[in-house]
CSV table of C-alpha atoms in Angstrom, one decimal:
chain,number,residue,atom,x,y,z
A,1,MET,CA,-63.7,-60.8,66.7
A,2,PRO,CA,-62.0,-57.7,66.0
A,3,HIS,CA,-64.3,-54.4,65.2
A,4,TYR,CA,-63.6,-52.2,61.9
A,5,ALA,CA,-64.7,-48.6,61.4
A,6,VAL,CA,-64.4,-48.3,57.3
A,7,THR,CA,-64.8,-44.8,56.0
A,8,TRP,CA,-64.9,-43.5,52.2
A,9,THR,CA,-64.2,-40.0,51.5
A,10,ILE,CA,-65.7,-37.7,48.7
A,11,ASP,CA,-65.5,-33.9,48.9
A,12,VAL,CA,-68.7,-32.3,48.4
A,13,GLU,CA,-68.7,-28.4,47.8
A,14,ASP,CA,-71.8,-26.0,48.3
A,15,ALA,CA,-73.7,-28.2,51.2
A,16,LEU,CA,-76.0,-26.1,53.3
A,17,ASP,CA,-75.1,-28.5,56.4
A,18,PRO,CA,-73.5,-31.6,57.3
A,19,ILE,CA,-76.8,-33.8,56.9
A,20,ASP,CA,-77.2,-32.3,53.4
A,21,ALA,CA,-73.4,-32.7,52.7
A,22,ALA,CA,-74.1,-36.6,53.5
A,23,ARG,CA,-77.0,-36.7,51.1
A,24,ARG,CA,-74.9,-35.0,48.3
A,25,ALA,CA,-72.4,-37.5,48.8
A,26,LEU,CA,-74.7,-40.5,48.8
A,27,ALA,CA,-76.4,-39.2,45.7
A,28,VAL,CA,-73.2,-39.6,43.7
A,29,HIS,CA,-72.1,-42.9,45.1
A,30,PRO,CA,-72.3,-45.5,42.0
A,31,HIS,CA,-73.8,-48.2,44.0
A,32,TYR,CA,-76.2,-46.2,46.3
A,33,LYS,CA,-79.9,-47.3,46.7
A,34,PRO,CA,-82.5,-45.4,49.0
A,35,THR,CA,-83.1,-48.6,50.8
A,36,SER,CA,-79.3,-49.0,51.7
A,37,TRP,CA,-78.3,-49.7,55.1
A,38,ALA,CA,-74.9,-48.0,54.4
A,39,THR,CA,-76.1,-44.3,55.7
A,40,VAL,CA,-74.1,-43.4,58.4
A,41,VAL,CA,-71.0,-41.0,57.3
A,42,THR,CA,-68.4,-38.8,58.9
A,43,VAL,CA,-68.6,-35.1,57.9
A,44,ALA,CA,-65.8,-32.9,58.4
A,45,ASP,CA,-65.5,-29.1,58.2
A,46,ASP,CA,-62.7,-26.8,59.3
A,47,HIS,CA,-63.8,-27.3,62.8
A,48,ASP,CA,-65.9,-30.1,63.5
A,49,GLU,CA,-66.7,-33.8,62.7
A,50,HIS,CA,-70.3,-34.6,62.2
A,51,LEU,CA,-71.4,-38.2,62.4
A,52,VAL,CA,-74.5,-38.6,60.5
A,53,ASP,CA,-77.2,-41.3,60.1
A,54,LEU,CA,-79.5,-40.5,57.2
A,55,ASP,CA,-81.8,-43.4,58.3
A,56,PRO,CA,-81.4,-43.8,61.8
A,57,HIS,CA,-84.5,-46.0,62.3
A,58,GLY,CA,-84.0,-48.3,59.2
A,59,ILE,CA,-87.3,-47.1,57.4
A,60,GLY,CA,-85.4,-45.7,54.0
A,61,THR,CA,-83.9,-42.4,53.6
A,62,GLU,CA,-86.7,-41.3,51.5
A,63,HIS,CA,-88.8,-41.0,54.7
A,64,ALA,CA,-86.3,-40.6,57.3
A,65,SER,CA,-85.2,-37.8,60.1
A,66,PRO,CA,-81.6,-38.0,59.7
A,67,THR,CA,-79.5,-37.2,63.1
A,68,CYS,CA,-76.2,-35.4,63.2
A,69,THR,CA,-73.8,-35.7,66.1
A,70,THR,CA,-71.2,-32.9,66.1
A,71,SER,CA,-67.8,-33.2,67.8
A,72,ALA,CA,-64.7,-30.6,67.9
A,73,ARG,CA,-62.0,-31.6,65.9
A,74,SER,CA,-58.7,-31.5,67.5
A,75,GLN,CA,-55.9,-29.0,66.0
A,76,GLY,CA,-54.0,-31.9,64.5
A,77,GLU,CA,-56.8,-33.2,62.2
A,78,LEU,CA,-57.4,-29.8,60.3
A,79,ARG,CA,-56.8,-29.9,56.9
């Protein structure tokens, strides 16, 4: 069976860090609920790409401790 990576994009300004950017993006999503299982997002800035999981243990975003994994973006990916 094929594996798919599905990404949605939203611009977030004035976030404090990648986790704050992910939280702000999900907050404006029209169908988001705190108990949603769609809590992993990719946040890119000018230099890095951050994989943020707002609920890594499946307990709900209101009580979770988010995780953030950062990797450098290649030069070809810069906007």
